[in-house]
Amino acid sequence: MNIILFGAPGAGKGTQSKILIEMFNLTQISTGDMLRDAVYKKSELGIKVEKIMESGELVPDEIIFSLMTDKLSQNKSNGFILDGFPRNIKQAIKLNEITKEMSLLIDYVFHIDVDEDILIDRIKKRAMEDIVSRKDDTSEVLLERLKVYNGATKPVLEFYSSKNQLITINGMGSIKDVSGKILNVINKDLEVD
Ligand code: AMP
């Protein structure tokens, strides 16, 4: 089972991703984690992307394409969850090409939908509680990431919606509520099969 998970910063995408990974034994493919690892190791790639990531902007598509092509071609798991990719239309088109070439099927495209005022409240609360663990998790950068999400990533939701592939999940309940809704969709299919 292969899944794409969308969600604005603060929508709970990481938390839901973890639940799905454990439940279905999926491999997480997170471009953000791969890039952070490169920054941590101070590799050539890491040095190139560090400042961009700190600002909340997107790193160049060519870098992401190369990371993703490598990762997907090495993938031998019984399923993966794409977390943080595709982030713009160009990346979505590229993903289509890669999956076709590799004969991979995307089974679910979930969007964890949270109202923007709630996201902004969460962002401000996080800043007040001072639980910032990443350099791009300050309220200032989070607001920038939200802007980038609205500008570049929201059109990707429309892209999948126009192909009737997008499943929007109301992300405003508790963690359990939200995961319950996602699991309902998957389990219904599993029962039918
Ligand atoms: P994330 O952990 O997914 O929130 O990503 C953290 C940061 O890594 C983003 O703010 C971007 O700077 C960069 N990044 C992650 N994934 C992508 C992507 N698919 N395209 C461009 N930049 C990305």
PDB file of C-alpha atoms and ligand atoms in Angstrom:
ATOM      1  CA  MET A   1       0.000   0.000   0.000  1.00  0.00           C
ATOM      2  CA  ASN A   2       1.461   3.326  -1.088  1.00  0.00           C
ATOM      3  CA  ILE A   3       0.217   6.570   0.395  1.00  0.00           C
ATOM      4  CA  ILE A   4       0.773  10.282  -0.095  1.00  0.00           C
ATOM      5  CA  LEU A   5      -0.004  12.388   2.957  1.00  0.00           C
ATOM      6  CA  PHE A   6      -0.634  16.131   2.713  1.00  0.00           C
ATOM      7  CA  GLY A   7      -1.057  18.576   5.529  1.00  0.00           C
ATOM      8  CA  ALA A   8      -0.065  22.147   6.285  1.00  0.00           C
ATOM      9  CA  PRO A   9       2.541  22.787   8.986  1.00  0.00           C
ATOM     10  CA  GLY A  10       0.821  22.090  12.304  1.00  0.00           C
ATOM     11  CA  ALA A  11      -1.880  19.876  10.769  1.00  0.00           C
ATOM     12  CA  GLY A  12      -0.563  16.731  12.460  1.00  0.00           C
ATOM     13  CA  LYS A  13       0.834  15.064   9.361  1.00  0.00           C
ATOM     14  CA  GLY A  14       3.899  13.690  11.161  1.00  0.00           C
ATOM     15  CA  THR A  15       1.808  12.146  13.938  1.00  0.00           C
ATOM     16  CA  GLN A  16      -0.640  10.489  11.534  1.00  0.00           C
ATOM     17  CA  SER A  17       2.203   9.308   9.377  1.00  0.00           C
ATOM     18  CA  LYS A  18       3.762   7.494  12.363  1.00  0.00           C
ATOM     19  CA  ILE A  19       0.468   5.770  13.190  1.00  0.00           C
ATOM     20  CA  LEU A  20       0.029   4.501   9.612  1.00  0.00           C
ATOM     21  CA  ILE A  21       3.630   3.339   9.393  1.00  0.00           C
ATOM     22  CA  GLU A  22       3.266   1.210  12.524  1.00  0.00           C
ATOM     23  CA  MET A  23      -0.123  -0.129  11.609  1.00  0.00           C
ATOM     24  CA  PHE A  24       0.678  -1.212   8.049  1.00  0.00           C
ATOM     25  CA  ASN A  25       4.424  -1.665   8.320  1.00  0.00           C
ATOM     26  CA  LEU A  26       5.124   1.035   5.772  1.00  0.00           C
ATOM     27  CA  THR A  27       8.387   2.757   4.971  1.00  0.00           C
ATOM     28  CA  GLN A  28       8.370   6.483   5.540  1.00  0.00           C
ATOM     29  CA  ILE A  29       9.828   8.525   2.731  1.00  0.00           C
ATOM     30  CA  SER A  30      10.251  12.032   4.081  1.00  0.00           C
ATOM     31  CA  THR A  31      12.171  14.495   1.935  1.00  0.00           C
ATOM     32  CA  GLY A  32      12.406  16.791   4.978  1.00  0.00           C
ATOM     33  CA  ASP A  33      14.090  14.015   7.040  1.00  0.00           C
ATOM     34  CA  MET A  34      16.486  13.197   4.185  1.00  0.00           C
ATOM     35  CA  LEU A  35      17.466  16.852   3.877  1.00  0.00           C
ATOM     36  CA  ARG A  36      17.836  17.295   7.654  1.00  0.00           C
ATOM     37  CA  ASP A  37      20.097  14.240   7.720  1.00  0.00           C
ATOM     38  CA  ALA A  38      22.277  15.829   5.008  1.00  0.00           C
ATOM     39  CA  VAL A  39      22.430  19.088   7.010  1.00  0.00           C
ATOM     40  CA  TYR A  40      23.358  17.162  10.169  1.00  0.00           C
ATOM     41  CA  LYS A  41      26.135  15.323   8.326  1.00  0.00           C
ATOM     42  CA  LYS A  42      27.334  18.585   6.758  1.00  0.00           C
ATOM     43  CA  SER A  43      27.470  16.900   3.364  1.00  0.00           C
ATOM     44  CA  GLU A  44      27.729  18.922   0.166  1.00  0.00           C
ATOM     45  CA  LEU A  45      23.958  18.653  -0.207  1.00  0.00           C
ATOM     46  CA  GLY A  46      23.427  19.648   3.428  1.00  0.00           C
ATOM     47  CA  ILE A  47      25.544  22.780   3.075  1.00  0.00           C
ATOM     48  CA  LYS A  48      23.602  23.705  -0.068  1.00  0.00           C
ATOM     49  CA  VAL A  49      20.146  23.397   1.512  1.00  0.00           C
ATOM     50  CA  GLU A  50      20.675  24.465   5.136  1.00  0.00           C
ATOM     51  CA  LYS A  51      19.890  28.163   4.750  1.00  0.00           C
ATOM     52  CA  ILE A  52      16.932  27.526   2.439  1.00  0.00           C
ATOM     53  CA  MET A  53      15.399  25.146   4.968  1.00  0.00           C
ATOM     54  CA  GLU A  54      15.959  27.576   7.832  1.00  0.00           C
ATOM     55  CA  SER A  55      14.011  30.202   5.898  1.00  0.00           C
ATOM     56  CA  GLY A  56      11.028  27.920   5.299  1.00  0.00           C
ATOM     57  CA  GLU A  57      11.336  28.101   1.502  1.00  0.00           C
ATOM     58  CA  LEU A  58      11.394  25.050  -0.769  1.00  0.00           C
ATOM     59  CA  VAL A  59      14.739  23.642  -1.904  1.00  0.00           C
ATOM     60  CA  PRO A  60      15.215  23.408  -5.692  1.00  0.00           C
ATOM     61  CA  ASP A  61      13.202  20.719  -7.479  1.00  0.00           C
ATOM     62  CA  GLU A  62      16.281  19.137  -9.104  1.00  0.00           C
ATOM     63  CA  ILE A  63      17.685  18.268  -5.658  1.00  0.00           C
ATOM     64  CA  ILE A  64      14.385  16.717  -4.594  1.00  0.00           C
ATOM     65  CA  PHE A  65      14.021  14.777  -7.876  1.00  0.00           C
ATOM     66  CA  SER A  66      17.402  13.185  -7.452  1.00  0.00           C
ATOM     67  CA  LEU A  67      16.697  12.243  -3.803  1.00  0.00           C
ATOM     68  CA  MET A  68      13.296  10.798  -4.648  1.00  0.00           C
ATOM     69  CA  THR A  69      14.383   8.849  -7.714  1.00  0.00           C
ATOM     70  CA  ASP A  70      17.182   7.208  -5.703  1.00  0.00           C
ATOM     71  CA  LYS A  71      14.921   6.458  -2.769  1.00  0.00           C
ATOM     72  CA  LEU A  72      12.054   4.997  -4.786  1.00  0.00           C
ATOM     73  CA  SER A  73      14.307   2.887  -6.969  1.00  0.00           C
ATOM     74  CA  GLN A  74      15.885   1.360  -3.851  1.00  0.00           C
ATOM     75  CA  ASN A  75      12.526   0.823  -2.205  1.00  0.00           C
ATOM     76  CA  LYS A  76      11.810  -2.817  -1.513  1.00  0.00           C
ATOM     77  CA  SER A  77       9.220  -2.427   1.198  1.00  0.00           C
ATOM     78  CA  ASN A  78       5.641  -3.618   1.011  1.00  0.00           C
ATOM     79  CA  GLY A  79       4.520  -0.018   0.907  1.00  0.00           C
ATOM     80  CA  PHE A  80       5.598   3.538   1.535  1.00  0.00           C
ATOM     81  CA  ILE A  81       4.201   6.763   2.775  1.00  0.00           C
ATOM     82  CA  LEU A  82       5.303   9.944   1.071  1.00  0.00           C
ATOM     83  CA  ASP A  83       5.592  12.694   3.650  1.00  0.00           C
ATOM     84  CA  GLY A  84       6.514  16.134   2.303  1.00  0.00           C
ATOM     85  CA  PHE A  85       6.603  15.225  -1.373  1.00  0.00           C
ATOM     86  CA  PRO A  86       5.233  16.331  -3.825  1.00  0.00           C
ATOM     87  CA  ARG A  87       5.282  19.943  -2.646  1.00  0.00           C
ATOM     88  CA  ASN A  88       4.468  21.762  -5.886  1.00  0.00           C
ATOM     89  CA  ILE A  89       2.913  20.972  -9.271  1.00  0.00           C
ATOM     90  CA  LYS A  90       6.234  20.265 -10.978  1.00  0.00           C
ATOM     91  CA  GLN A  91       7.010  17.663  -8.306  1.00  0.00           C
ATOM     92  CA  ALA A  92       3.555  16.099  -8.667  1.00  0.00           C
ATOM     93  CA  ILE A  93       4.082  15.693 -12.407  1.00  0.00           C
ATOM     94  CA  LYS A  94       7.528  14.224 -11.778  1.00  0.00           C
ATOM     95  CA  LEU A  95       6.078  11.762  -9.275  1.00  0.00           C
ATOM     96  CA  ASN A  96       3.572  10.654 -11.905  1.00  0.00           C
ATOM     97  CA  GLU A  97       6.432   9.985 -14.308  1.00  0.00           C
ATOM     98  CA  ILE A  98       8.527   8.123 -11.735  1.00  0.00           C
ATOM     99  CA  THR A  99       5.642   5.908 -10.604  1.00  0.00           C
ATOM    100  CA  LYS A 100       4.758   5.079 -14.213  1.00  0.00           C
ATOM    101  CA  GLU A 101       8.363   4.209 -15.038  1.00  0.00           C
ATOM    102  CA  MET A 102       8.699   2.034 -11.942  1.00  0.00           C
ATOM    103  CA  SER A 103       5.178   0.576 -12.215  1.00  0.00           C
ATOM    104  CA  LEU A 104       4.293   1.809  -8.755  1.00  0.00           C
ATOM    105  CA  LEU A 105       0.720   2.506  -7.748  1.00  0.00           C
ATOM    106  CA  ILE A 106      -0.341   5.253  -5.352  1.00  0.00           C
ATOM    107  CA  ASP A 107      -3.286   3.804  -3.439  1.00  0.00           C
ATOM    108  CA  TYR A 108      -4.259   6.775  -1.301  1.00  0.00           C
ATOM    109  CA  VAL A 109      -3.752  10.518  -1.399  1.00  0.00           C
ATOM    110  CA  PHE A 110      -4.851  11.890   1.972  1.00  0.00           C
ATOM    111  CA  HIS A 111      -5.145  15.532   2.879  1.00  0.00           C
ATOM    112  CA  ILE A 112      -5.370  16.304   6.588  1.00  0.00           C
ATOM    113  CA  ASP A 113      -7.426  19.450   6.479  1.00  0.00           C
ATOM    114  CA  VAL A 114      -7.216  21.986   9.305  1.00  0.00           C
ATOM    115  CA  ASP A 115      -8.639  25.525   9.194  1.00  0.00           C
ATOM    116  CA  GLU A 116      -5.996  28.160   8.795  1.00  0.00           C
ATOM    117  CA  ASP A 117      -6.968  30.087  11.967  1.00  0.00           C
ATOM    118  CA  ILE A 118      -6.534  26.890  13.988  1.00  0.00           C
ATOM    119  CA  LEU A 119      -3.126  26.295  12.373  1.00  0.00           C
ATOM    120  CA  ILE A 120      -2.044  29.824  13.250  1.00  0.00           C
ATOM    121  CA  ASP A 121      -3.285  29.356  16.827  1.00  0.00           C
ATOM    122  CA  ARG A 122      -1.292  26.111  17.093  1.00  0.00           C
ATOM    123  CA  ILE A 123       1.792  27.838  15.706  1.00  0.00           C
ATOM    124  CA  LYS A 124       1.516  30.692  18.236  1.00  0.00           C
ATOM    125  CA  LYS A 125       0.876  28.271  21.097  1.00  0.00           C
ATOM    126  CA  ARG A 126       3.940  26.243  20.183  1.00  0.00           C
ATOM    127  CA  ALA A 127       6.042  29.407  20.215  1.00  0.00           C
ATOM    128  CA  MET A 128       4.674  30.413  23.645  1.00  0.00           C
ATOM    129  CA  GLU A 129       5.318  26.977  25.082  1.00  0.00           C
ATOM    130  CA  ASP A 130       8.810  27.210  23.667  1.00  0.00           C
ATOM    131  CA  ILE A 131       8.787  23.652  22.357  1.00  0.00           C
ATOM    132  CA  VAL A 132      10.779  24.532  19.283  1.00  0.00           C
ATOM    133  CA  SER A 133      13.086  21.662  18.418  1.00  0.00           C
ATOM    134  CA  ARG A 134      13.868  22.547  14.802  1.00  0.00           C
ATOM    135  CA  LYS A 135      15.374  25.730  13.460  1.00  0.00           C
ATOM    136  CA  ASP A 136      12.459  26.034  11.039  1.00  0.00           C
ATOM    137  CA  ASP A 137       9.915  25.528  13.825  1.00  0.00           C
ATOM    138  CA  THR A 138       9.949  29.075  15.182  1.00  0.00           C
ATOM    139  CA  SER A 139       6.628  30.874  14.780  1.00  0.00           C
ATOM    140  CA  GLU A 140       8.158  33.225  12.224  1.00  0.00           C
ATOM    141  CA  VAL A 141       9.410  30.431   9.954  1.00  0.00           C
ATOM    142  CA  LEU A 142       6.279  28.338  10.517  1.00  0.00           C
ATOM    143  CA  LEU A 143       4.160  31.215   9.237  1.00  0.00           C
ATOM    144  CA  GLU A 144       6.438  31.424   6.197  1.00  0.00           C
ATOM    145  CA  ARG A 145       6.102  27.652   5.672  1.00  0.00           C
ATOM    146  CA  LEU A 146       2.333  28.058   5.843  1.00  0.00           C
ATOM    147  CA  LYS A 147       2.530  30.742   3.149  1.00  0.00           C
ATOM    148  CA  VAL A 148       4.666  28.457   0.965  1.00  0.00           C
ATOM    149  CA  TYR A 149       2.179  25.639   1.559  1.00  0.00           C
ATOM    150  CA  ASN A 150      -0.732  27.829   0.479  1.00  0.00           C
ATOM    151  CA  GLY A 151       1.097  29.104  -2.583  1.00  0.00           C
ATOM    152  CA  ALA A 152       2.927  26.037  -3.889  1.00  0.00           C
ATOM    153  CA  THR A 153       1.370  22.958  -2.303  1.00  0.00           C
ATOM    154  CA  LYS A 154      -2.365  23.763  -2.336  1.00  0.00           C
ATOM    155  CA  PRO A 155      -2.441  23.596  -6.164  1.00  0.00           C
ATOM    156  CA  VAL A 156      -1.118  20.028  -5.831  1.00  0.00           C
ATOM    157  CA  LEU A 157      -4.258  19.156  -3.844  1.00  0.00           C
ATOM    158  CA  GLU A 158      -6.330  20.470  -6.739  1.00  0.00           C
ATOM    159  CA  PHE A 159      -4.200  18.379  -9.107  1.00  0.00           C
ATOM    160  CA  TYR A 160      -5.108  15.161  -7.246  1.00  0.00           C
ATOM    161  CA  SER A 161      -8.674  16.290  -6.682  1.00  0.00           C
ATOM    162  CA  SER A 162      -9.186  16.767 -10.427  1.00  0.00           C
ATOM    163  CA  LYS A 163      -8.036  13.161 -10.882  1.00  0.00           C
ATOM    164  CA  ASN A 164     -10.544  12.068  -8.209  1.00  0.00           C
ATOM    165  CA  GLN A 165      -7.716  10.780  -6.078  1.00  0.00           C
ATOM    166  CA  LEU A 166      -7.805  13.206  -3.172  1.00  0.00           C
ATOM    167  CA  ILE A 167      -9.316  12.057   0.113  1.00  0.00           C
ATOM    168  CA  THR A 168      -9.835  14.979   2.474  1.00  0.00           C
ATOM    169  CA  ILE A 169      -9.827  14.124   6.144  1.00  0.00           C
ATOM    170  CA  ASN A 170     -11.100  16.595   8.705  1.00  0.00           C
ATOM    171  CA  GLY A 171      -7.981  17.115  10.824  1.00  0.00           C
ATOM    172  CA  MET A 172      -9.566  19.180  13.574  1.00  0.00           C
ATOM    173  CA  GLY A 173     -10.407  16.423  16.041  1.00  0.00           C
ATOM    174  CA  SER A 174      -8.147  14.556  18.448  1.00  0.00           C
ATOM    175  CA  ILE A 175      -5.224  12.475  17.136  1.00  0.00           C
ATOM    176  CA  LYS A 176      -7.392   9.369  17.582  1.00  0.00           C
ATOM    177  CA  ASP A 177     -10.357  10.927  15.784  1.00  0.00           C
ATOM    178  CA  VAL A 178      -8.213  11.813  12.794  1.00  0.00           C
ATOM    179  CA  SER A 179      -6.425   8.477  12.589  1.00  0.00           C
ATOM    180  CA  GLY A 180      -9.815   6.744  12.970  1.00  0.00           C
ATOM    181  CA  LYS A 181     -11.107   8.567   9.913  1.00  0.00           C
ATOM    182  CA  ILE A 182      -8.048   7.633   7.851  1.00  0.00           C
ATOM    183  CA  LEU A 183      -8.201   4.008   8.993  1.00  0.00           C
ATOM    184  CA  ASN A 184     -11.913   3.837   8.177  1.00  0.00           C
ATOM    185  CA  VAL A 185     -11.165   4.648   4.550  1.00  0.00           C
ATOM    186  CA  ILE A 186      -8.386   2.050   4.309  1.00  0.00           C
ATOM    187  CA  ASN A 187     -10.200  -0.665   6.239  1.00  0.00           C
ATOM    188  CA  LYS A 188     -13.318  -0.310   4.098  1.00  0.00           C
ATOM    189  CA  ASP A 189     -11.219  -1.142   1.049  1.00  0.00           C
ATOM    190  CA  LEU A 190      -9.493  -4.022   2.828  1.00  0.00           C
ATOM    191  CA  GLU A 191     -12.885  -5.513   3.735  1.00  0.00           C
ATOM    192  CA  VAL A 192     -14.074  -5.329   0.144  1.00  0.00           C
ATOM    193  CA  ASP A 193     -10.915  -6.912  -1.301  1.00  0.00           C
TER     194      ASP A 193
HETATM  195  P1  AMP B   1       9.341  19.054   6.178  1.00  0.00           P
HETATM  196  O1  AMP B   1      10.060  18.257   7.204  1.00  0.00           O
HETATM  197  O2  AMP B   1       8.612  18.208   5.190  1.00  0.00           O
HETATM  198  O3  AMP B   1       8.453  20.115   6.791  1.00  0.00           O
HETATM  199  O4  AMP B   1      10.454  19.842   5.332  1.00  0.00           O
HETATM  200  C1  AMP B   1      11.335  20.763   5.939  1.00  0.00           C
HETATM  201  C2  AMP B   1      11.942  21.660   4.862  1.00  0.00           C
HETATM  202  O5  AMP B   1      12.672  20.854   3.918  1.00  0.00           O
HETATM  203  C3  AMP B   1      10.943  22.438   4.007  1.00  0.00           C
HETATM  204  O6  AMP B   1      10.522  23.638   4.625  1.00  0.00           O
HETATM  205  C4  AMP B   1      11.761  22.672   2.732  1.00  0.00           C
HETATM  206  O7  AMP B   1      12.718  23.690   2.915  1.00  0.00           O
HETATM  207  C5  AMP B   1      12.508  21.351   2.591  1.00  0.00           C
HETATM  208  N1  AMP B   1      11.730  20.363   1.821  1.00  0.00           N
HETATM  209  C6  AMP B   1      11.225  19.182   2.263  1.00  0.00           C
HETATM  210  N2  AMP B   1      10.585  18.511   1.289  1.00  0.00           N
HETATM  211  C7  AMP B   1      10.675  19.299   0.190  1.00  0.00           C
HETATM  212  C8  AMP B   1      10.194  19.166  -1.144  1.00  0.00           C
HETATM  213  N3  AMP B   1       9.482  18.097  -1.537  1.00  0.00           N
HETATM  214  N4  AMP B   1      10.479  20.189  -2.009  1.00  0.00           N
HETATM  215  C9  AMP B   1      11.200  21.253  -1.635  1.00  0.00           C
HETATM  216  N5  AMP B   1      11.671  21.437  -0.401  1.00  0.00           N
HETATM  217  C10 AMP B   1      11.415  20.482   0.521  1.00  0.00           C
END
